[in-house]
XYZ file of C-alpha atoms in Angstrom:
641
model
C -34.856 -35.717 -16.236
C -34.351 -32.262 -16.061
C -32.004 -30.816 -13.005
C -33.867 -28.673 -10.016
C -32.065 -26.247 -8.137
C -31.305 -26.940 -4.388
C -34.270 -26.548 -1.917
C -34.575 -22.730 -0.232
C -36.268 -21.517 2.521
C -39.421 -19.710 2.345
C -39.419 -16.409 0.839
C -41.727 -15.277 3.867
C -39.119 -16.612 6.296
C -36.737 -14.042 5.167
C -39.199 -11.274 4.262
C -40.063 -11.487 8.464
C -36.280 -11.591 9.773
C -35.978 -8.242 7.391
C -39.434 -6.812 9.092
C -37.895 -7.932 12.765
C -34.846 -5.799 11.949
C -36.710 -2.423 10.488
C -38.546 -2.671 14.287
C -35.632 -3.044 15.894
C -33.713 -0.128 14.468
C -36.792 2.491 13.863
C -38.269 1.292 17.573
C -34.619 1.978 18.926
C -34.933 5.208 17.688
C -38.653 6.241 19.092
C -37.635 4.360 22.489
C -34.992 7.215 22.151
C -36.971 9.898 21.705
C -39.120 9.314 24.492
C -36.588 8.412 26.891
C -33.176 9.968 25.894
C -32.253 12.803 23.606
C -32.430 10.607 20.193
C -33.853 11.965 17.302
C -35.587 11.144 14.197
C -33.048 12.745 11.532
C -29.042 12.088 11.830
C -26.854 14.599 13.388
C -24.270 16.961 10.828
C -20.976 17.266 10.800
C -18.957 20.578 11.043
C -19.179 21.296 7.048
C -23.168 20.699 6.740
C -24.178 22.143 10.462
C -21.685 24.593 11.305
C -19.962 24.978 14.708
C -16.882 26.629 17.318
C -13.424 26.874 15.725
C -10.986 27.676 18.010
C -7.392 28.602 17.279
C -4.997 27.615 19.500
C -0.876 28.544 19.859
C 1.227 25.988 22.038
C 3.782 27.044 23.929
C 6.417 26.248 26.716
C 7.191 27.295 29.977
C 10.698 27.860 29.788
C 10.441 29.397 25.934
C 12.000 26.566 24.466
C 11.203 26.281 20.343
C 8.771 24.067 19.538
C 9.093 21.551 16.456
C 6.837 20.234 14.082
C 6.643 17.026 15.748
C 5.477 18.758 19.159
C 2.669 20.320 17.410
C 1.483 16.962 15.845
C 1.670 15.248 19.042
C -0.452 18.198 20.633
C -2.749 17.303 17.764
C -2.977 13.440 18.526
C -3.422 14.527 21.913
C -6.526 16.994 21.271
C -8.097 14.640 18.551
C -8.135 11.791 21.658
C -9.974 13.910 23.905
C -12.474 15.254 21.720
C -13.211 11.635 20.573
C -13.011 10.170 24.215
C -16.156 13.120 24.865
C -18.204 11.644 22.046
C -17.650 14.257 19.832
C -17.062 13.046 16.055
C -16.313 14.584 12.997
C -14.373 17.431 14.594
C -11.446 19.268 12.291
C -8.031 18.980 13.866
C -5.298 20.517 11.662
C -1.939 22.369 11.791
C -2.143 26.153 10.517
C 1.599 27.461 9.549
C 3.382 24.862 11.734
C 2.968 26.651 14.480
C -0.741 27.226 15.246
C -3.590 24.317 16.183
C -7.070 24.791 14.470
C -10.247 23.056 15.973
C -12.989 23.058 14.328
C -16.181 21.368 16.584
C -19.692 20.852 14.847
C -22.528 21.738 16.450
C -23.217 23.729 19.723
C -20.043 22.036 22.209
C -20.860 22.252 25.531
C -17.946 24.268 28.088
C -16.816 20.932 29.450
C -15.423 19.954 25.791
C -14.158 23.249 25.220
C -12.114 22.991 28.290
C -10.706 19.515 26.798
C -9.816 21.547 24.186
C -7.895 24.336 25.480
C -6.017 22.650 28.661
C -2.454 21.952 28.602
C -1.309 17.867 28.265
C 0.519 17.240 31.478
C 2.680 14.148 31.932
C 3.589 13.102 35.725
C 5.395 9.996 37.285
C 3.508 8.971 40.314
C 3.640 6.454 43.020
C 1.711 3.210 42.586
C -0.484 2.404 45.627
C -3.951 0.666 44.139
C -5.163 -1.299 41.233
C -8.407 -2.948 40.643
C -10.835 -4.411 37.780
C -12.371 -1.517 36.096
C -16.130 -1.460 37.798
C -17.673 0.407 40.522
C -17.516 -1.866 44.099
C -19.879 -5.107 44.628
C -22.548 -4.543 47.337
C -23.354 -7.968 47.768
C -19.409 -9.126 47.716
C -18.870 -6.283 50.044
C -21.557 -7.610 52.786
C -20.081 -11.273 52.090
C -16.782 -9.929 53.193
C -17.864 -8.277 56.053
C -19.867 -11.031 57.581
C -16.683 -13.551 56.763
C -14.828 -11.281 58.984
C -17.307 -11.007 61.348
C -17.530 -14.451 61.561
C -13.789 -14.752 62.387
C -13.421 -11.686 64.802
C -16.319 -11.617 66.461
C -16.859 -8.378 68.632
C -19.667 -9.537 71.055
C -21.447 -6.114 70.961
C -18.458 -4.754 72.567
C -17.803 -1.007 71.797
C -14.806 1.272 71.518
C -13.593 3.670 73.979
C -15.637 6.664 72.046
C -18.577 4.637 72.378
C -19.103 3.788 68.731
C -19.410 0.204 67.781
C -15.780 -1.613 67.185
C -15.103 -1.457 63.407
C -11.904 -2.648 63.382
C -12.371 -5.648 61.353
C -13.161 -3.219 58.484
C -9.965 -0.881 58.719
C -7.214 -2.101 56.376
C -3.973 -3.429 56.930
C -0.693 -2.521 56.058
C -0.781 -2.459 51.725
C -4.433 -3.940 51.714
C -7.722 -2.392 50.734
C -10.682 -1.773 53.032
C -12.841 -4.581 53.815
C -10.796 -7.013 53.027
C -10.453 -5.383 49.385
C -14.227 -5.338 48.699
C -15.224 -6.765 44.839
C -15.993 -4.725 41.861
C -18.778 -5.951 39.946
C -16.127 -7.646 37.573
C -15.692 -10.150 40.096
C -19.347 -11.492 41.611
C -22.871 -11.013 40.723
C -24.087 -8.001 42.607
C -27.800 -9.263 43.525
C -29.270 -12.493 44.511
C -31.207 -12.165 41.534
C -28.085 -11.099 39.344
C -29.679 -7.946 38.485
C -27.065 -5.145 38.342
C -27.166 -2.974 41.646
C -28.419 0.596 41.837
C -26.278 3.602 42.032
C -27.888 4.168 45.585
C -26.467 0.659 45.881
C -23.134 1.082 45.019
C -23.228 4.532 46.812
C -23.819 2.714 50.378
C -21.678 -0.150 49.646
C -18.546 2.045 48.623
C -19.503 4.676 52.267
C -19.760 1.140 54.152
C -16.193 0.536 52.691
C -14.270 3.687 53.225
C -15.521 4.720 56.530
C -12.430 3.188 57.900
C -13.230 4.737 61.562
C -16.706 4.153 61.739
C -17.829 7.320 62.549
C -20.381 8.122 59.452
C -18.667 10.769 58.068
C -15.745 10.462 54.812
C -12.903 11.978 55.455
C -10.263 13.626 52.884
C -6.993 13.977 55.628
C -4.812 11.147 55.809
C -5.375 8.870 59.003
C -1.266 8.836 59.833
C 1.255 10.722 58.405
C 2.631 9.104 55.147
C 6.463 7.609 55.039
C 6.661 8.009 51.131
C 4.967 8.434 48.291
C 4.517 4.933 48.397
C 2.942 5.025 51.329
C -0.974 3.772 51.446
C -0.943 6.462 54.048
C -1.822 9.094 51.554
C -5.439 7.453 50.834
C -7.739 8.686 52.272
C -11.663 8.196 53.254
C -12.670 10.076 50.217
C -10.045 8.577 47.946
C -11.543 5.055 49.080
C -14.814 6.327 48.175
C -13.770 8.006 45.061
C -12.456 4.763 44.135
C -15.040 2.555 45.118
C -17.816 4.404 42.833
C -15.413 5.016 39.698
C -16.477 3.339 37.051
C -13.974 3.074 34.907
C -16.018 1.184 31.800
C -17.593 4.507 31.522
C -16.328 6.200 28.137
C -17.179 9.240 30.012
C -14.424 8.636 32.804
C -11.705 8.379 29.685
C -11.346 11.522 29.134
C -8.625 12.619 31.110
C -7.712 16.696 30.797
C -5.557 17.271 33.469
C -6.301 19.839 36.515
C -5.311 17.097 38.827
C -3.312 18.239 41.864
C 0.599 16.848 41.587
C 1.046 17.285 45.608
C -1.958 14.486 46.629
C -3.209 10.909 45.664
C -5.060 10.526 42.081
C -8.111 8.281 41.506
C -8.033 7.629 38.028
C -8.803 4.770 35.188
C -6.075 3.635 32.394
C -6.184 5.106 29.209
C -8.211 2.068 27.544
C -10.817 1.105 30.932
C -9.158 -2.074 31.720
C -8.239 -1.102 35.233
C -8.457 1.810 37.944
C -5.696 2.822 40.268
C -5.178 4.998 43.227
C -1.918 6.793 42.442
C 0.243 9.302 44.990
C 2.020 12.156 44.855
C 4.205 13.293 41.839
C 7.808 11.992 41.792
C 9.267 13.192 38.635
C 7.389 15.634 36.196
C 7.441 14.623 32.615
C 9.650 17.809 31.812
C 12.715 15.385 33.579
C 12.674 13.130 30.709
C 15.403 13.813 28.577
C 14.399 11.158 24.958
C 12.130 8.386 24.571
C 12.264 5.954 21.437
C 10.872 2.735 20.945
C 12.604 -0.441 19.347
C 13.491 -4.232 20.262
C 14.010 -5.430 23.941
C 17.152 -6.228 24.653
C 18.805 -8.386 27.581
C 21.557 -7.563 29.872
C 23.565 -9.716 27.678
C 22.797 -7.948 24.695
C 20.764 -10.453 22.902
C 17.211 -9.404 21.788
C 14.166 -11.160 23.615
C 11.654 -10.632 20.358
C 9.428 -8.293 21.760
C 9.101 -3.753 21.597
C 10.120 -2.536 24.478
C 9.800 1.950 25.193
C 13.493 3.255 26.046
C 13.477 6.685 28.399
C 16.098 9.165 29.411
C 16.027 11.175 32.238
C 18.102 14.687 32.173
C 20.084 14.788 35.408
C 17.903 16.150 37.634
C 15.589 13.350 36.809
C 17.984 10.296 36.819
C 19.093 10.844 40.759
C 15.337 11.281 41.542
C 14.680 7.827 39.498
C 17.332 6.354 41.154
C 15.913 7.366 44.957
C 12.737 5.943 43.505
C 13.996 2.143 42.126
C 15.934 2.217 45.613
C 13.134 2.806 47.472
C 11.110 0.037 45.168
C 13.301 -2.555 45.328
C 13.142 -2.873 48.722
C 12.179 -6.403 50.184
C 8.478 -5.308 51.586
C 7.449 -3.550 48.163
C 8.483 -6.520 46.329
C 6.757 -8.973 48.412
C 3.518 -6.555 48.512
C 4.033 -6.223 44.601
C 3.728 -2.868 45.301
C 7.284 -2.283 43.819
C 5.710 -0.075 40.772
C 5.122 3.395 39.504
C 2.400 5.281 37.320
C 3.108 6.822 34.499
C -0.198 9.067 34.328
C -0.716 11.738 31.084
C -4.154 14.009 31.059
C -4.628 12.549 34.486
C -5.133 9.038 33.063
C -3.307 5.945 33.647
C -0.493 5.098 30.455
C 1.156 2.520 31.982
C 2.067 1.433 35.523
C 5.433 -0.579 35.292
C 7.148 -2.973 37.811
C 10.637 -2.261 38.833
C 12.969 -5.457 38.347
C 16.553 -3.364 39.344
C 17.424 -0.171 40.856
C 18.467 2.062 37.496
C 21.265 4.860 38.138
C 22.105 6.102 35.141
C 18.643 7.704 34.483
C 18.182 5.028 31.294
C 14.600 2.968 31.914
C 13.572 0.114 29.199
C 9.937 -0.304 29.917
C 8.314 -3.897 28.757
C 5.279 -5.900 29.050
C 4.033 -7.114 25.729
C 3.801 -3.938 23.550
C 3.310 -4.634 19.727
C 5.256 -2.059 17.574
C 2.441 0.632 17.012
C 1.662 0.480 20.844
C 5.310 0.828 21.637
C 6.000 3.713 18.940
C 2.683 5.202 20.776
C 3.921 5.264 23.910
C 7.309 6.574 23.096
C 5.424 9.526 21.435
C 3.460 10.427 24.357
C 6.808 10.433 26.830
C 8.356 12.596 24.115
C 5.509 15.054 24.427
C 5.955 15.208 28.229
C 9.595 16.066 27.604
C 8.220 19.736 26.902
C 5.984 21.586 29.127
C 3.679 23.025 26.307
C 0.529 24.905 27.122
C -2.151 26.381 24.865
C -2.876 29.668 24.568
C -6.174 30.748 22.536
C -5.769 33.088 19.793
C -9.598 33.020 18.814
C -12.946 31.485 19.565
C -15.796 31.921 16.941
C -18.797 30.339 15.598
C -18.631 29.006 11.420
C -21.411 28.895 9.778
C -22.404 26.233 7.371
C -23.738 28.144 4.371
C -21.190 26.663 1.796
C -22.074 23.224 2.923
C -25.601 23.772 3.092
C -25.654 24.902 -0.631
C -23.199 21.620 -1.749
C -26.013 19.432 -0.031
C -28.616 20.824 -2.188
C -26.584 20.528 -5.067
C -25.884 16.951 -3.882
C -29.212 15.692 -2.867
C -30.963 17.104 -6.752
C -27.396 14.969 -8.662
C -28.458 12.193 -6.240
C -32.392 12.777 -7.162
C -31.415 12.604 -10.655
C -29.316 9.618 -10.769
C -32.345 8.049 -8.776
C -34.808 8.794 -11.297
C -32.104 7.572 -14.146
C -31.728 4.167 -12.015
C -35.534 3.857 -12.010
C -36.182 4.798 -15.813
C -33.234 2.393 -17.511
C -34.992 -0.709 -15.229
C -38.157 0.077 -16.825
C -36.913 0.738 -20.103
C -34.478 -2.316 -19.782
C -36.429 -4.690 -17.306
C -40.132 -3.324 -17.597
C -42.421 -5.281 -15.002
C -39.006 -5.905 -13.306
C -38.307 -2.071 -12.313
C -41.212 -2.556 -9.161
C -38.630 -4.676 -7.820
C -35.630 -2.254 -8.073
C -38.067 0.790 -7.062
C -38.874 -0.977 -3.812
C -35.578 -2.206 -3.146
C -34.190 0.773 -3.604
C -36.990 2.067 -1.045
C -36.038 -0.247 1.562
C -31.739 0.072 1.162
C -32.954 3.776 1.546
C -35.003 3.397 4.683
C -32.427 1.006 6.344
C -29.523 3.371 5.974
C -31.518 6.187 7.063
C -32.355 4.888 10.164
C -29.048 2.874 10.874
C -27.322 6.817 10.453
C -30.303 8.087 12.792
C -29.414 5.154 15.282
C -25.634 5.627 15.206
C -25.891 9.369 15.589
C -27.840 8.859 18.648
C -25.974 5.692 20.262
C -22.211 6.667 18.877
C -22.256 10.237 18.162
C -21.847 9.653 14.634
C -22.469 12.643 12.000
C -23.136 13.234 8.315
C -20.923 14.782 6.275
C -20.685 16.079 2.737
C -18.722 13.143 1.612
C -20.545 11.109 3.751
C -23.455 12.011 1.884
C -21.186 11.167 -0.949
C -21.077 7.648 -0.157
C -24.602 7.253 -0.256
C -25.092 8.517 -3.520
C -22.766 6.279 -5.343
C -24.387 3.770 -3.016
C -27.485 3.908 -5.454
C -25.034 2.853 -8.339
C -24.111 -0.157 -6.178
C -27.536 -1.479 -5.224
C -28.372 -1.276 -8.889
C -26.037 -3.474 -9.603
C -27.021 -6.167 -7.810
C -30.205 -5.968 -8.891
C -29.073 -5.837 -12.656
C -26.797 -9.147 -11.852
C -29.354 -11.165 -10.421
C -32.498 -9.820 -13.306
C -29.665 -10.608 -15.982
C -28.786 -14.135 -14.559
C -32.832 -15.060 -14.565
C -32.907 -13.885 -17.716
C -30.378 -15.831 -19.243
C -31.851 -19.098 -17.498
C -35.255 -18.456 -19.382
C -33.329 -17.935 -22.535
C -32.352 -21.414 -22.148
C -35.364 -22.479 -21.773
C -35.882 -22.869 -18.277
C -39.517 -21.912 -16.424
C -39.629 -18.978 -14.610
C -40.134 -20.289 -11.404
C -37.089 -22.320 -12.036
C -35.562 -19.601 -13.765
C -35.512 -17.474 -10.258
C -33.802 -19.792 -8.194
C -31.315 -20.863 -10.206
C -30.287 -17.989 -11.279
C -30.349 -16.627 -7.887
C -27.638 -19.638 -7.185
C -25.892 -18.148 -10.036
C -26.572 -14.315 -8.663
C -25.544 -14.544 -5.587
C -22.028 -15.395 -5.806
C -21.096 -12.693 -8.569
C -23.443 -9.684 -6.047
C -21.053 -10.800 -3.045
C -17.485 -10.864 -4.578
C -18.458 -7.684 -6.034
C -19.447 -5.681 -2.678
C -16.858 -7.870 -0.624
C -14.396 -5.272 -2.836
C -16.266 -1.650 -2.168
C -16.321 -3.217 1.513
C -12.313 -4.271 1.267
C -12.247 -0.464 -0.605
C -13.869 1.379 2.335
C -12.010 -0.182 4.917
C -8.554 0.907 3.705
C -10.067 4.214 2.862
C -11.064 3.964 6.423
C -8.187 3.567 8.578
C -5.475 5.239 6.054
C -7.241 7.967 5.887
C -8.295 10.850 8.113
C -10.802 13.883 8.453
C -13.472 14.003 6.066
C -12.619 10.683 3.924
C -13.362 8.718 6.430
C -16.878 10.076 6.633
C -17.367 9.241 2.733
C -15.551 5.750 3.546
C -18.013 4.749 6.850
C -21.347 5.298 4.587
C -19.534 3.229 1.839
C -18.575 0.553 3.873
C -22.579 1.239 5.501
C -24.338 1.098 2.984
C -22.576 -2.081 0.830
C -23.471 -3.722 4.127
C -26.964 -2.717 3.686
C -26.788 -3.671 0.017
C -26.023 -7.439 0.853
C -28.622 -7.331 3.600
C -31.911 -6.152 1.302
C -30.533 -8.501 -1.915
C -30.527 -11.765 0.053
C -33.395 -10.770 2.713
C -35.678 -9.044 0.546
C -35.095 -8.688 -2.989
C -34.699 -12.547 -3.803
C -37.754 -13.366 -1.500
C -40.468 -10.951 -3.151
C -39.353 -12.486 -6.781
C -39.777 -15.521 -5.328
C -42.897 -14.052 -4.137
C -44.064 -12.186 -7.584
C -43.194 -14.811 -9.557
C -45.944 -17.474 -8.881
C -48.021 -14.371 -9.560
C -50.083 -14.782 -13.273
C -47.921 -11.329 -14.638
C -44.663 -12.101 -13.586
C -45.138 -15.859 -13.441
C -47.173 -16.286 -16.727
C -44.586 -14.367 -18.698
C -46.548 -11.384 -19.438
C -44.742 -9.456 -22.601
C -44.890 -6.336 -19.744
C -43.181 -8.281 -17.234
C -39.722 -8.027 -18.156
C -39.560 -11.810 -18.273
C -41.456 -12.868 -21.796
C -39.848 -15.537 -22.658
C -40.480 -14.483 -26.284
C -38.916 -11.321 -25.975
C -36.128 -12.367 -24.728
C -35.193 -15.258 -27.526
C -36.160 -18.743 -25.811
C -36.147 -21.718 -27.159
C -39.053 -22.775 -25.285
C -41.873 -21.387 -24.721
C -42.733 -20.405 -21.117
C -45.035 -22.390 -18.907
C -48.311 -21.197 -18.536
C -49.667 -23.119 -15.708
C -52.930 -25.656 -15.693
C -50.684 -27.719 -18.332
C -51.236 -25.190 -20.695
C -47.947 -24.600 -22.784
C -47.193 -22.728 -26.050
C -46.444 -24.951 -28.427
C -43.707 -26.789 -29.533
C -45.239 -29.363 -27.414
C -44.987 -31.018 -24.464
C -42.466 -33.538 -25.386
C -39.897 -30.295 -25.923
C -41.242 -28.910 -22.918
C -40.183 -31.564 -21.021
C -36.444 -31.989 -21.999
C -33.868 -30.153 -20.057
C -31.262 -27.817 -21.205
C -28.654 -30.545 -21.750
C -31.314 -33.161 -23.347
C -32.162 -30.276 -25.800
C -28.055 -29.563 -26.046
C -27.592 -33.121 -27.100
C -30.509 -33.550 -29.491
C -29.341 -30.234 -30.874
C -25.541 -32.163 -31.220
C -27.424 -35.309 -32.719
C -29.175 -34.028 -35.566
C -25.966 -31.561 -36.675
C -24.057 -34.795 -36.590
C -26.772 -36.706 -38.774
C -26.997 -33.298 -41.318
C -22.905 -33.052 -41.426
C -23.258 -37.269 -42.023
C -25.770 -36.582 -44.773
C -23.854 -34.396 -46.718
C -20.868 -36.305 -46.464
C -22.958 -39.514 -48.339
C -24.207 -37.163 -50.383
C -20.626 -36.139 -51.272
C -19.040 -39.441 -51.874
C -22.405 -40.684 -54.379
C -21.286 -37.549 -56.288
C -17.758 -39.065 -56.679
C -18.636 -42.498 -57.346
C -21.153 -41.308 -60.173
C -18.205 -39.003 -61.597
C -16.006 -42.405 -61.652
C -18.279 -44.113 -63.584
């Protein structure tokens, strides 16, 4: 009996998940439009749109000379803000060694520009506060309260100024307000889970920070401050400032500077996985004298297995360490685990170290888990406070875009023509068989249009030249999955198998060859991707994009509509048009033409399978070669005789 290919789901099944994801990315986009500033076409990068270049020159304080590796840190430095502001795309190079070139696309707004042109300031600061990155609870907030309430009850009693008695919500020694009120990392803010309002959060964090009770935030410190690690220094407004900053906010990443080295800092770590309150500057980043990176080693001189960042303070800087590890090791910092300092660069939060020994000799080995790159990456940053640079701004100017504009043109008519090759080979080579590739083509095209027009809107993403690249030689990739799977049905109704039959197993067959072949452009795009930088990542995102896209319209729509076509009377009856005539194409069966109706070499051929037609095939060449060897030996005996 002849072999049928495993059961599949219904073409329609898959045709509707594909229809449920072309609403969800096109109705993304018009939900957008109406309510935020999406819009229907994809945004353009620097060489297609134009933009501000400005032309920076760093420089020191004291007039010391500047190396390469300074400028390239400035670089990383600049290339982190302008991504941390949402900007992509943006040009970042060295010009002569000596001057900084940024190149923005589009119409930047002043606050980026300042990103752009403020010096990188590193600062070691006092450690007073950490918490989960999220803005404070409101409901966790009045659950505290009440609890302490509940256990000092004040009996309507009132304070000598005649305003009710809030001491239950002033803070002790090293503790938060409130009993250290939660963020909305740690409870659900509503009774009906629902996140709270910022009008919420706004009351909840006043509630919290009025530490006197009087209605009104103050920004002066309530007692005069010991040291710098002194909770002192926080004030009403720091409280508040904390209590609101929301620290899972890409928009509160992106550091700058401009904060004031004399008083407290609110302020996130560099990745959003926790907010601090941070006092006054101890030791400016100027101080440090080296910083590498390498193994961890103990006091014995054996390594532990893990990175560890290495720092040397000049001499100024190692007595004022030294004060500060004293002053940290003490018994009540310890105990309060409050025995730590910040090491904050563009006013954001690097890392915020314990201290295990008081250090005199001004050389720190900072651990805590660092893998190699994040080690090497922290090293580099401490280098780059070693030197008080600053940028000065040669020039600011707008580019135009009128050498990209013309490539585009150019690009879009090769990537016209190549369509219109694509489409006239299928019909040439596949006939009925090109409405498939035309429409599949149509959708791929459709999908990666709006998945660009969704990206630029929710990730900032823009098209480039060799972005647009990418989805050119994209056609060339989709239309070879289409030619793999055609080719494979082909070849099963060369063998004789009906078309219906034909499509799925050769689909079985297909499907295998289409994904090892875009699993490598995908493997190809990613290493293009992260090795590379500037432009050639652009041309290696819509690569990556648009194999992605490739996989997703072969399996969810151009398998189901032959599946569809196919029990159609053109496609399905074999139609000499159809690409699929099982004449044409040298079967040795004729194809199926429904209501029992075959043509002929009857219906007992019809019937056999591909190996019962294999083995008759094998029989009678085994009878014919046995024929002509009897044949051979009545020759000889008659010759004998």
């Amino acid at each position: 009996m002849a072999t049928r290919p495993p059961a599949q789901s219904r073409p329609s099944s898959r045709l509707i998940l594909l229809g449920v994801l072309v609403v969800l990315i096109f109705g993304s986009i018009f939900g957008g439009t109406k309510l935020s500033d999406a819009s229907w076409s994809p945004n353009l990068a620097l060489d297609l749109e134009g933009g501000t270049q400005l032309i920076l020159t760093p420089q020191t304080d004291d007039g010391s000379q500047i190396t390469d590796s300074d400028v390239q840190q400035a670089i990383e430095i600049i290339r982190q803000r302008v991504n941390s502001s949402g900007v992509s795309e943006a040009e970042i190079t060295s010009q002569g060694g000596t001057n900084i070139v940024v190149a923005l696309p589009g119409e930047p707004d002043e606050d980026t520009l300042n990103l752009v042109r403020q010096s990188a300031q590193l600062r070691f600061r006092a450690f007073l506060y950490q918490a989960p990155p999220g803005p404070i609870d409101p409901q966790a907030l009045d659950q505290a309260l009440a609890e302490q309430e509940e256990a000092n009850p004040t009996d309507g009693t009132e304070g000598t100024d005649g305003s009710a008695d809030t001491e239950s919500a002033a803070p002790e020694e090293g503790a938060a307000p409130a009993d250290e009120p939660a963020t909305e990392d740690d409870a659900p803010s509503t009774e009906s889970g629902a996140a709270p309002t910022t009008a919420q959060i706004d009351e909840a964090a006043r509630k919290a920070a009025d530490l006197d009770g009087d209605g009104e935030i103050s920004d002066t410190p309530t007692t005069e401050p010991t040291s710098p690690s002194d909770q002192a220094w926080i004030t009403e407004q720091d409280w508040y400032d904390f209590y609101t900053l929301n620290c899972t906010d890409p928009e509160n990443l992106i550091g700058g500077g401009g904060d004031d080295p004399a008083k407290p800092l609110v302020t996130c770590a560099t990745d959003g996985s926790s907010k601090y309150i941070v006092g006054p500057m101890e030791i400016p980043g100027t101080d440090i004298a080296s910083a590498s990176s390498g193994m961890a080693y103990s006091q014995a001189g054996a390594p532990t297995g893990e990175y560890a960042v290495n720092l040397k303070f000049n001499a100024e800087g190692t007595a004022t360490f030294k004060e500060i590890t004293e002053r940290l090791r003490q018994p009540e910092m310890v105990s309060s685990q409050r025995n730590r300092f910040a090491i904050v660069l563009d006013s954001l939060v690097v890392s915020a170290p314990s201290v295990n020994d008081v250090i005199p000799n001004g050389e720190a080995q900072i651990t805590g888990g660092f893998t190699r790159e994040a080690a090497a990456t922290m090293a580099r940053q401490l280098s780059f406070g070693a030197l008080p640079i600053h940028f000065e701004v040669q020039s600011e100017a707008q580019i135009s875009a009128t050498l990209g504009s013309e490539q585009l043109q150019t690009g879009l008519i090769a990537g016209l023509i190549g369509l219109g090759l694509v489409v006239l080979y299928s019909l040439l080579q596949y006939r009925g068989l090109a409405l498939v590739t035309v429409t599949s083509l149509t959708v791929a095209a459709g999908l990666v249009f709006g998945t660009i027009a969704l990206l630029s809107w929710l990730m900032g993403y823009r098209l480039s030249l060799p972005g647009v690249a990418g989805l050119i030689i994209a056609i060339g990739i989709t239309a070879d999955s289409f030619i793999i799977y055609f080719e494979r049905i082909r070849d099963e109704v060369r063998e004789g198998r009906e078309l219906s039959a034909a499509v799925d197993q050769g689909w079985l067959r297909a499907r295998r060859t289409v994904i090892a072949s875009d699993m490598v452009n995908l493997l190809a795009a990613a290493v293009l991707y992260f090795l590379a930088v500037g432009s050639v990542r652009g041309f290696a995102f819509t690569l990556g994009l648009t194999t992605v896209i490739d996989l997703v319209v072969v399996f969810l729509f151009t398998h189901p509509i032959m599946r569809v076509l196919i029990r159609t009377k053109f496609f399905g009856g074999g139609h000499r048009f159809s690409g699929l005539d099982p004449v044409h194409l040298g079967s040795s069966v004729t194809a199926y033409r429904g209501a029992g109706r075959v043509l002929s070499r009857g219906e007992r051929e019809q019937a056999l399978s591909i190996a019962e037609r294999k083995r008759a095939a094998r029989q009678q060449e085994e009878a014919m070669a046995g024929a002509v060897a009897g044949s051979d030996s009545d020759s000889d005996t008659k010759d004998g005789q």
